[in-house]
């Protein structure tokens, strides 16, 4: 089950990465791609935690057994993802 979850996560990340330049083109954003990538990563993190996390894992973010550390680590990694996505596109 873990392998399937990790693969699904990477597929979602690849699809989100393909939509990023489309979103930039539609909105005609001309700012720093790395900055916009970081914002995109934060948006993906927020949407994931707000909508998907509890439904898939059954674990509440508020009462998570490891406290807020998993959420903070997830945020940091989504920021890195967004930065690298912007760097790749620049």
Short mmCIF file of C-alpha atoms in Angstrom, two decimals, residues 12-85:
data_model
loop_
_atom_site.label_atom_id
_atom_site.label_comp_id
_atom_site.label_asym_id
_atom_site.label_seq_id
_atom_site.Cartn_x
_atom_site.Cartn_y
_atom_site.Cartn_z
CA UNK A 12 0.15 13.95 -8.94
CA UNK A 13 3.34 15.99 -8.65
CA UNK A 14 4.20 15.37 -12.29
CA UNK A 15 0.70 16.36 -13.41
CA UNK A 16 0.80 19.48 -11.23
CA UNK A 17 4.17 20.32 -12.76
CA UNK A 18 2.70 20.08 -16.25
CA UNK A 19 -0.15 22.42 -15.33
CA UNK A 20 2.16 25.07 -13.83
CA UNK A 21 3.36 26.57 -17.16
CA UNK A 22 -0.20 26.44 -18.51
CA UNK A 23 -1.44 28.42 -15.50
CA UNK A 24 1.38 30.94 -15.96
CA UNK A 25 0.48 31.33 -19.64
CA UNK A 26 -3.27 31.68 -19.02
CA UNK A 27 -2.79 34.23 -16.23
CA UNK A 28 0.06 35.94 -18.14
CA UNK A 29 2.25 36.13 -15.05
CA UNK A 30 5.68 37.65 -15.68
CA UNK A 31 7.21 37.55 -12.22
CA UNK A 32 10.16 35.40 -11.16
CA UNK A 33 9.43 31.79 -12.07
CA UNK A 34 11.12 30.53 -8.92
CA UNK A 35 8.99 32.86 -6.76
CA UNK A 36 5.82 31.83 -8.59
CA UNK A 37 6.88 28.20 -8.23
CA UNK A 38 7.23 28.63 -4.47
CA UNK A 39 3.75 30.17 -4.34
CA UNK A 40 2.43 27.29 -6.43
CA UNK A 41 4.04 24.77 -4.06
CA UNK A 42 2.43 26.49 -1.08
CA UNK A 43 -0.94 26.47 -2.85
CA UNK A 44 -0.61 22.75 -3.58
CA UNK A 45 0.38 22.11 0.05
CA UNK A 46 -2.63 24.03 1.33
CA UNK A 47 -5.06 22.30 -1.01
CA UNK A 48 -3.62 18.92 -0.15
CA UNK A 49 -3.86 19.47 3.59
CA UNK A 50 -7.21 21.22 3.52
CA UNK A 51 -9.03 18.88 1.16
CA UNK A 52 -7.26 15.56 0.65
CA UNK A 53 -5.15 14.62 3.68
CA UNK A 54 -7.79 13.61 6.21
CA UNK A 55 -9.90 11.79 3.62
CA UNK A 56 -7.01 9.64 2.42
CA UNK A 57 -5.05 9.04 5.62
CA UNK A 58 -7.83 9.21 8.20
CA UNK A 59 -5.47 11.25 10.39
CA UNK A 60 -6.51 14.71 11.54
CA UNK A 61 -3.91 17.44 11.20
CA UNK A 62 -4.99 18.96 14.50
CA UNK A 63 -4.69 15.70 16.44
CA UNK A 64 -1.80 14.20 14.48
CA UNK A 65 0.20 11.74 16.61
CA UNK A 66 3.46 13.51 15.65
CA UNK A 67 2.16 17.03 16.26
CA UNK A 68 2.73 19.70 13.64
CA UNK A 69 6.11 18.36 12.47
CA UNK A 70 4.70 16.40 9.48
CA UNK A 71 2.78 19.47 8.29
CA UNK A 72 5.83 21.71 8.60
CA UNK A 73 8.05 19.19 6.81
CA UNK A 74 5.43 18.81 4.08
CA UNK A 75 5.30 22.60 3.65
CA UNK A 76 9.07 22.82 3.37
CA UNK A 77 9.19 20.07 0.76
CA UNK A 78 6.36 21.66 -1.26
CA UNK A 79 8.31 24.94 -1.23
CA UNK A 80 11.40 23.10 -2.52
CA UNK A 81 9.24 21.41 -5.18
CA UNK A 82 7.87 24.76 -6.32
CA UNK A 83 11.30 26.41 -6.34
CA UNK A 84 12.80 23.59 -8.41
CA UNK A 85 9.80 23.65 -10.76
#
